[in-house]
Short mmCIF file of C-alpha atoms in Angstrom, two decimals:
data_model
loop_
_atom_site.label_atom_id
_atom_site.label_comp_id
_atom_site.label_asym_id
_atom_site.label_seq_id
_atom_site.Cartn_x
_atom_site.Cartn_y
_atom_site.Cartn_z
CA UNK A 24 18.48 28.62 1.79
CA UNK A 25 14.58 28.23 2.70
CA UNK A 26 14.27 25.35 4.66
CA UNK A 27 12.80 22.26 2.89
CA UNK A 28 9.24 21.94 4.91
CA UNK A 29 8.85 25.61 3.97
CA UNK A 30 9.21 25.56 0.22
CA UNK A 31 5.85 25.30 -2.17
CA UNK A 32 5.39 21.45 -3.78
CA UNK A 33 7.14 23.00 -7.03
CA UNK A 34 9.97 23.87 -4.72
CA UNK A 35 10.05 21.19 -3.04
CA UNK A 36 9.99 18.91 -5.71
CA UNK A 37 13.06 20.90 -7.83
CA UNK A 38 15.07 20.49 -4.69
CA UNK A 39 14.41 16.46 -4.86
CA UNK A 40 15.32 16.78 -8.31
CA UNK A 41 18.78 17.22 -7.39
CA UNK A 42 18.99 14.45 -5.28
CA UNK A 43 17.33 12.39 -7.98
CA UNK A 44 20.50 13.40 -9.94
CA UNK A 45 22.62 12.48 -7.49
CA UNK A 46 20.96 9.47 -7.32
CA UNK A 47 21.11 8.57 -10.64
CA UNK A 48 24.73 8.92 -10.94
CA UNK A 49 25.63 5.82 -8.62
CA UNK A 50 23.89 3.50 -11.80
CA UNK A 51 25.57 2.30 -15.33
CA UNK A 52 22.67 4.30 -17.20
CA UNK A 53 22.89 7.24 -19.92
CA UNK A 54 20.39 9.08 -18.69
CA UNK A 55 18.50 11.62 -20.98
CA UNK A 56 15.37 12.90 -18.96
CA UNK A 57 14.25 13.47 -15.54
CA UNK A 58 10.49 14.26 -14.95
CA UNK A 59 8.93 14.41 -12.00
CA UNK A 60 5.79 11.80 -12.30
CA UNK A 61 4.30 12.46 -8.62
CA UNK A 62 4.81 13.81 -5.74
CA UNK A 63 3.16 12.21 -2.90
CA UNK A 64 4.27 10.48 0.58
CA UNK A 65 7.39 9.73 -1.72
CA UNK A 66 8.85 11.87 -4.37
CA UNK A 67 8.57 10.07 -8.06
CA UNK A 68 10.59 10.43 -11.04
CA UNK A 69 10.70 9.33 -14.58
CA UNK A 70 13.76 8.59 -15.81
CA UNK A 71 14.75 7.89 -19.95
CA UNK A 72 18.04 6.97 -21.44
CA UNK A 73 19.79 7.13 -24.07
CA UNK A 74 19.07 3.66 -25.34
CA UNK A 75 14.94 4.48 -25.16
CA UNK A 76 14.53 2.76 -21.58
CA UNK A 77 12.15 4.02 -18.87
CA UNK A 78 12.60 3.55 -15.39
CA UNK A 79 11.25 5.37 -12.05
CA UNK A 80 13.04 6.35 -9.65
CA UNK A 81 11.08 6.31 -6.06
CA UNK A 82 13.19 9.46 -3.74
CA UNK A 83 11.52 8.21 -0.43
CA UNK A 84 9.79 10.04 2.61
CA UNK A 85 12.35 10.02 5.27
CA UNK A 86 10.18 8.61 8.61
CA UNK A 87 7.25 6.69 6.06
CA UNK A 88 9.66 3.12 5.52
CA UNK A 89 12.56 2.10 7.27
CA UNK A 90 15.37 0.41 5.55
CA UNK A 91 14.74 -3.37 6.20
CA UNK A 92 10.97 -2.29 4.04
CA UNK A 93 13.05 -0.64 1.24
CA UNK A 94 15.69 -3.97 1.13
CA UNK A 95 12.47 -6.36 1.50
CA UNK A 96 10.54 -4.52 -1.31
CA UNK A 97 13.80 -4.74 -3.76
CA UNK A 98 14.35 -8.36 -2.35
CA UNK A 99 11.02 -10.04 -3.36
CA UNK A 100 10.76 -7.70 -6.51
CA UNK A 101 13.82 -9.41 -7.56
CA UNK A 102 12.49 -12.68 -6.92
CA UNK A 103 9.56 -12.03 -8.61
CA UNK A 104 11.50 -11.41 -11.70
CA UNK A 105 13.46 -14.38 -11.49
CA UNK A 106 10.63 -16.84 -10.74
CA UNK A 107 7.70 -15.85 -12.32
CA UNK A 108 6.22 -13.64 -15.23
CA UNK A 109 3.68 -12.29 -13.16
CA UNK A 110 5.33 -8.46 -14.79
CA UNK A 111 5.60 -6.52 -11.29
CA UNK A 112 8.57 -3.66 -11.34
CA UNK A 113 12.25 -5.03 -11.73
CA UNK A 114 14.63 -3.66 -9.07
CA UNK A 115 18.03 -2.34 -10.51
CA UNK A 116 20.75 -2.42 -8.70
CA UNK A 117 23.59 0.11 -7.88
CA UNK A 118 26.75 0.14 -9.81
CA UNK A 119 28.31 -0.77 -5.97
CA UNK A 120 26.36 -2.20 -3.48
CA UNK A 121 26.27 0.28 -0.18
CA UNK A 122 25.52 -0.40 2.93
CA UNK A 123 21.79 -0.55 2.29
CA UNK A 124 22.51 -3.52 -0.16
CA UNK A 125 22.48 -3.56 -4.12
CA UNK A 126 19.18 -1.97 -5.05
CA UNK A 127 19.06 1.13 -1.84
CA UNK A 128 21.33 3.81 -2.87
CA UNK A 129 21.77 7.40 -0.51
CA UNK A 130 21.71 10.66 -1.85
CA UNK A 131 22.18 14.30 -0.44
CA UNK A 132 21.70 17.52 -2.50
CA UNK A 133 21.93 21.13 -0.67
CA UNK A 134 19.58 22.08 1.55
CA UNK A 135 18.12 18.63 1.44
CA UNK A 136 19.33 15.92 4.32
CA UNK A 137 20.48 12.35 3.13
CA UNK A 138 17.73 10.53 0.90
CA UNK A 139 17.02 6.83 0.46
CA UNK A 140 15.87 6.04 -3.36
CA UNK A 141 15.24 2.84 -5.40
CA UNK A 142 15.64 3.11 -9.01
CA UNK A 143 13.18 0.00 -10.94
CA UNK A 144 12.15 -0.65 -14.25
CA UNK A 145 8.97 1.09 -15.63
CA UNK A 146 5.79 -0.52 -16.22
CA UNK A 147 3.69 1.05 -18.83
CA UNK A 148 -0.19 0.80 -19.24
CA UNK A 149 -3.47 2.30 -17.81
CA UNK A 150 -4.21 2.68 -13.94
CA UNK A 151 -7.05 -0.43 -13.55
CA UNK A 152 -8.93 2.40 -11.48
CA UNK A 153 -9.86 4.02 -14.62
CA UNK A 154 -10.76 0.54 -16.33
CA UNK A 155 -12.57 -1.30 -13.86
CA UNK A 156 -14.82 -4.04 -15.30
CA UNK A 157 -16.22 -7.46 -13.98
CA UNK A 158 -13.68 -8.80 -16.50
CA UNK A 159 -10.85 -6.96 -15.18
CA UNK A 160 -11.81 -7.57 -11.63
CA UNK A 161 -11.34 -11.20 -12.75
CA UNK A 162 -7.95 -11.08 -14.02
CA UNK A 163 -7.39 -9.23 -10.37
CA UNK A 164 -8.19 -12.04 -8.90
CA UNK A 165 -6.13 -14.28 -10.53
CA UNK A 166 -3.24 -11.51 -10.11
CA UNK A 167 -3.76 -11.84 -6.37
CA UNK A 168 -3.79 -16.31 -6.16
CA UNK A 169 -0.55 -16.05 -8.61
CA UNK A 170 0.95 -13.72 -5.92
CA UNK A 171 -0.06 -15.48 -2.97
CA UNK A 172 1.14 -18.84 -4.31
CA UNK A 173 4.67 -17.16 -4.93
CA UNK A 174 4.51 -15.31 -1.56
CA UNK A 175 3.96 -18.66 -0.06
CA UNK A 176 6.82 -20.50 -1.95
CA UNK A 177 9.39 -17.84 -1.63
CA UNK A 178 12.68 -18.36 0.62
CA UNK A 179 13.45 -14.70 2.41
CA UNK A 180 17.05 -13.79 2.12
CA UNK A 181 19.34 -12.43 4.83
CA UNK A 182 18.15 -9.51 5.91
CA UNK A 183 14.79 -9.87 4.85
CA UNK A 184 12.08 -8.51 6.78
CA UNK A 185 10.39 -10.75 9.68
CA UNK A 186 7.82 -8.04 10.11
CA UNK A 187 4.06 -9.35 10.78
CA UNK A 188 0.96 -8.45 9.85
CA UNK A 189 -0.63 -9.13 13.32
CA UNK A 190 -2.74 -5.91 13.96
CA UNK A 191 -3.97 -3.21 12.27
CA UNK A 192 -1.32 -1.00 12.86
CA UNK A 193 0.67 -2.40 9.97
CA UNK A 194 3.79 -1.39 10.65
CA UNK A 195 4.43 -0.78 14.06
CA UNK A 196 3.27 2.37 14.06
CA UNK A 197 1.89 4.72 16.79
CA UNK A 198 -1.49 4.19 17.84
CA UNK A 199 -2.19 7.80 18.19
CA UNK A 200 -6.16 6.89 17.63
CA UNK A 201 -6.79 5.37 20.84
CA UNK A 202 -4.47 7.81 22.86
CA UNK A 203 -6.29 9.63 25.89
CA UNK A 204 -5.90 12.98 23.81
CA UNK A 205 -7.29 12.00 20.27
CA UNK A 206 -10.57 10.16 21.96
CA UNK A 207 -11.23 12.73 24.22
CA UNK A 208 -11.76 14.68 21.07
CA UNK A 209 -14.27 11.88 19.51
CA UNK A 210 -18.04 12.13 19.79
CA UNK A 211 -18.51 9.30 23.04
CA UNK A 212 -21.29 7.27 20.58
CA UNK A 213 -18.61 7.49 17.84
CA UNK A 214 -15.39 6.63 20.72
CA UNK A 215 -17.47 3.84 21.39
CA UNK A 216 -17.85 2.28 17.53
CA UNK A 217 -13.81 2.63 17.13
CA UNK A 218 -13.26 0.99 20.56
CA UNK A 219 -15.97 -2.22 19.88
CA UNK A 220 -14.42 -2.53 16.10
CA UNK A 221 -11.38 -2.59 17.15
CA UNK A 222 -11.64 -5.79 20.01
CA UNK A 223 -13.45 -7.72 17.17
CA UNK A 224 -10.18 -6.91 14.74
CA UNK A 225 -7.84 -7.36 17.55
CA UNK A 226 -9.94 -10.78 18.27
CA UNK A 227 -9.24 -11.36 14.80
CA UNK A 228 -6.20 -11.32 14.47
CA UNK A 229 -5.02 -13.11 17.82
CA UNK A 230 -7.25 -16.09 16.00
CA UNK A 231 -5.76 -16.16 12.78
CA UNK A 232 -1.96 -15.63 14.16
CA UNK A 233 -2.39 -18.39 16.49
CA UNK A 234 -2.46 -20.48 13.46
CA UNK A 235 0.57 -20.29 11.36
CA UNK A 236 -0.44 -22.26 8.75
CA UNK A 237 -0.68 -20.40 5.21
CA UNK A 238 1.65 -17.51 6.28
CA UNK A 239 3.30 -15.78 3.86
CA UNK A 240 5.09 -12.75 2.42
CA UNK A 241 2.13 -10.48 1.23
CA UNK A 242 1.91 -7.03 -0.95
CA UNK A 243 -0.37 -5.34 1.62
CA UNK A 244 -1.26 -2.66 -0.76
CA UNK A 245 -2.17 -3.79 -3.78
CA UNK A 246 -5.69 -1.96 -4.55
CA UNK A 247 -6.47 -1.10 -8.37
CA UNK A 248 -4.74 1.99 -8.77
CA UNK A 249 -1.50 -0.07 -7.86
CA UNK A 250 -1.90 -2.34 -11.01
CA UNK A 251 -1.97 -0.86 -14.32
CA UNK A 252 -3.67 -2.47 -17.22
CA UNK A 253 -0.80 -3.25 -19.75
CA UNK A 254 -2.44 -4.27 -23.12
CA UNK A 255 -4.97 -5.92 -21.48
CA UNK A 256 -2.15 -7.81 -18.70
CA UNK A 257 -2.37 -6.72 -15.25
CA UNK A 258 1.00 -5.86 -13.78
CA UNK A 259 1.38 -4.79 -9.64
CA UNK A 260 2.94 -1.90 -8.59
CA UNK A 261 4.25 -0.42 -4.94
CA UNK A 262 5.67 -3.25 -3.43
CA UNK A 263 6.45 -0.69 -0.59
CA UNK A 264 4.23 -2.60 1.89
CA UNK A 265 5.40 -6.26 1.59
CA UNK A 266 5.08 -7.74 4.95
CA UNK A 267 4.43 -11.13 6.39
CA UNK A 268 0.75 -11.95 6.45
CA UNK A 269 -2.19 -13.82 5.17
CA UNK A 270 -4.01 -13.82 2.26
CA UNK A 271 -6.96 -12.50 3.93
CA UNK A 272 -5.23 -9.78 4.84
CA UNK A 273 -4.16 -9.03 1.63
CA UNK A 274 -7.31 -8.92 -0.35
CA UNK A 275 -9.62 -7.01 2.86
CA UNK A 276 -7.64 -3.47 1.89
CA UNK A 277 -8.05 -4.11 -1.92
CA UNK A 278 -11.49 -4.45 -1.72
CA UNK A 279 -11.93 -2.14 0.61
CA UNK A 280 -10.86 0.89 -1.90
CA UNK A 281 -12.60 -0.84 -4.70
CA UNK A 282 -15.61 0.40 -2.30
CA UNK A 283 -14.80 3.95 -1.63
CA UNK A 284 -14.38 4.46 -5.12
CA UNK A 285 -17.45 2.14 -6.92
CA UNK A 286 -20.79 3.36 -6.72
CA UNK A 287 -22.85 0.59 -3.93
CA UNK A 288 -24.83 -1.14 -6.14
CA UNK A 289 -21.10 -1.93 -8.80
CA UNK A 290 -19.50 -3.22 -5.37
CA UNK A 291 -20.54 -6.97 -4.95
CA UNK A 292 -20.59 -7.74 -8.85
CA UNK A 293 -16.78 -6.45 -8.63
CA UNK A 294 -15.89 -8.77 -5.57
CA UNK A 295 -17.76 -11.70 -6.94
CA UNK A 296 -16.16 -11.07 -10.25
CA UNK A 297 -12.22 -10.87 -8.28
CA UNK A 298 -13.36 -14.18 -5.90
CA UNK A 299 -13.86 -16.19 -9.49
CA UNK A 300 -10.82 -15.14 -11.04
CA UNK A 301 -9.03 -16.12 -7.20
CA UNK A 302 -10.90 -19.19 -7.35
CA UNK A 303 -10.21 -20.54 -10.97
CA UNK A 304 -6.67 -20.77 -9.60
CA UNK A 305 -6.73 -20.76 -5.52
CA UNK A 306 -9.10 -21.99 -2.92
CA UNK A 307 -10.93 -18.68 -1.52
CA UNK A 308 -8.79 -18.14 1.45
CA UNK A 309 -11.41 -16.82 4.22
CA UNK A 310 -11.81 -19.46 7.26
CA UNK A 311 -15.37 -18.01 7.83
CA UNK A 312 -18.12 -16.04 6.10
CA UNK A 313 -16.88 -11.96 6.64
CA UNK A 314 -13.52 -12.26 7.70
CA UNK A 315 -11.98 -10.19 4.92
CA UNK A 316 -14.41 -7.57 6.33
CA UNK A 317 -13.32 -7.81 9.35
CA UNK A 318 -9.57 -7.04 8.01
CA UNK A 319 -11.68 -4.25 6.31
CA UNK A 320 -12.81 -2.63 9.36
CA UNK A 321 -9.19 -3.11 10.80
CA UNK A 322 -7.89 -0.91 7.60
CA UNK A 323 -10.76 1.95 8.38
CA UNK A 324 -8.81 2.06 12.03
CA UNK A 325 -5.32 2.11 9.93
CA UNK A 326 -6.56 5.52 8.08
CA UNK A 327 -8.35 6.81 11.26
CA UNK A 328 -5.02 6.46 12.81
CA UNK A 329 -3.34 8.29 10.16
CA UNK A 330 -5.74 10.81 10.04
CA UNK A 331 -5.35 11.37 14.06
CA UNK A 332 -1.15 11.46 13.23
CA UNK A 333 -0.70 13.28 10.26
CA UNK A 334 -4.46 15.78 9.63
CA UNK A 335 -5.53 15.72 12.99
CA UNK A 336 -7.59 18.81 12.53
CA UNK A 337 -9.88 16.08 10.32
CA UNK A 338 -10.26 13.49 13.02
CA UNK A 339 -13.46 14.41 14.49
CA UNK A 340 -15.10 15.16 11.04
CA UNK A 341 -13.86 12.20 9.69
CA UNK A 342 -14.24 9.44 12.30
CA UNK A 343 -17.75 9.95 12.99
CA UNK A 344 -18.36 9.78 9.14
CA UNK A 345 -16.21 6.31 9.68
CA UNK A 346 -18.22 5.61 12.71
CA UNK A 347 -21.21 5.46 10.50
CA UNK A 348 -19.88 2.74 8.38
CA UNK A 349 -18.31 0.73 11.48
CA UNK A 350 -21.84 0.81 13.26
CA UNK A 351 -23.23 -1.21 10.25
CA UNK A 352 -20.48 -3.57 10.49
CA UNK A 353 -20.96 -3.81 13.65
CA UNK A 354 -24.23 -4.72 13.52
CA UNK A 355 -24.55 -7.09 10.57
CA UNK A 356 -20.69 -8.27 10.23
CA UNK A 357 -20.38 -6.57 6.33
CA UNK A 358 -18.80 -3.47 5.66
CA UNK A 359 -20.81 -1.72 2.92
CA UNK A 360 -20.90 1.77 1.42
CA UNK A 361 -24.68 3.63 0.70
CA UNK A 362 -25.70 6.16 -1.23
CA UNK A 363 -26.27 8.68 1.63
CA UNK A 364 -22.99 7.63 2.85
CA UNK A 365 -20.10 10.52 2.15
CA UNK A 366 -16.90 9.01 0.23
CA UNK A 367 -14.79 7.66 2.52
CA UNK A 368 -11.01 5.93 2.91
#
């Protein structure tokens, strides 16, 4: 048998069908269908029964989340369900609880090593990426105080994660970026840009950690093609992220994509739109004028990084295109997109 990182995307993604099965068979459903839906860092699946019910089931990336992410996820998902009708995913759990807790079950199928999936309930609608309208970026904003206001209420079970937000490495990852090798292969004016944008994100963040107040559990990745439009209700998706943070942090890599992917002159009628739906329910939540653009710049660096870890033959090509954009924030503390400006992450 071919070995896994060898097979074509089709092939890889009939061999994760089998451990989708697999999957599947540890839950009380009568399932009918399985259909791949997407196949990106994670494998996705569709799945219907025989009562008319859609779920997905998420078969995840081996290294990309460990298991305390996958039990946090299911953990505040649940909460969410029980506590508010804000509409995010509902976990479902196992017919028997493994060692990964209710809602993380393991599967194997030949030729493919042990899986982690998450099976939760399926939330139909419209991406808001292809609907995006000052009035939608309204009811965004509201999505985002409803959530904050939760995360801030809500009492982390046992095992839970304790995992913070505190640089822009999100996850503890390695900081491949600024190794001797990767920078050594960066323009020195563009080396330069990534090392001054990074001691104003890493001064950033020492300041806001240093004062605990408003901490809270946070989605971390909740830009608009994570929410889909579900007759006319916003509903969040990809609660894959959720880490311990600040709301700040939360909103800087939202509004960050809504740049890359709005032309310049939609961008600050979108964010002004998302601030008054935040504000018709929740004080606007940056301690000083462009601090959620500072958290911006920090989530450039997060890409840059994975760029350098996972497409390094990109880096140079692609950092001093983010070097561009850095060197303006550097200069006048925004991060803004312009025409001449190639699309960026």
């Amino acid at each position: 048998m071919r070995p896994f990182e060898t097979l074509t995307p089709r092939g890889q993604a009939r061999r994760l069908r089998r451990v989708a099965l697999a999957a599947l068979e540890q839950f009380d459903l009568e399932v009918t269908r399985v259909a791949l839906l997407a196949h990106a860092t994670n494998m996705l699946f569709r799945v219907r029964t025989e009562g008319g019910s859609s779920y997905v089931l998420r078969v995840c990336a081996p290294e990309w989340r460990d298991d305390v992410d996958l039990r946090s996820e299911a953990m505040w998902l649940a909460a969410l369900a029980r506590e508010s009708d804000i509409g995010a995913p509902v976990p479902i759990p196992a017919r028997t609880a493994g060692p990964l807790g209710p809602y993380v079950v393991v599967a194997d199928a030949k030729g493919v090593r042990l899986l982690r999936c998450v099976l939760m309930s399926w939330i139909p609608g419209t991406p808001l990426g292809r609907l995006l309208s000052e009035g939608n970026l309204v009811k965004m904003g509201k999505l985002f105080a409803r959530m904050h206001a939760h995360g801030a209420a809500f009492v982390p079970p046992l095992g839970f994660t304790t995992r913070r937000l505190g640089s822009f490495l999100a996850r503890g990852e390695p900081n491949v970026l600024f190794s001797d090798p990767c920078m050594a292969e960066i323009a020195p004016e563009d080396r330069e840009v990534l090392l001054r944008t990074r001691e104003r994100v890493d001064a950033a963040h020492a300041t806001l950690y240093a004062q605990p107040d408003g901490l809270r559990v946070i989605h971390n990745d909740l830009w608009h093609d994570n929410i889909k439009v579900d007759r006319g209700r916003l509903r969040p998706l990809d609660f894959e992220d959720t880490v311990w943070g600040y709301p700040v942090q939360d909103i800087a890599p939202a509004l960050q994509d809504l740049m890359v992917d709005v032309a310049p002159d939609r961008y600050e009628p979108y964010v002004a739109a998302f601030r008054a739906g935040y504000e018709a329910l929740a004080p606007w939540p940056e301690r000083y004028e462009g601090e959620i653009d500072v958290y911006r710049a920090g989530r450039v660096l997060w890409v840059c990084n994975y760029v350098a870890r996972f497409e390094r033959e990109y880096l140079t090509s692609y950092t001093a295109r983010m070097a561009t954009l850095l060197r303006q924030f550097l200069e006048t503390g925004q991060l803004r997109k312009v025409t001449a400006t190639p699309e960026i992450s």
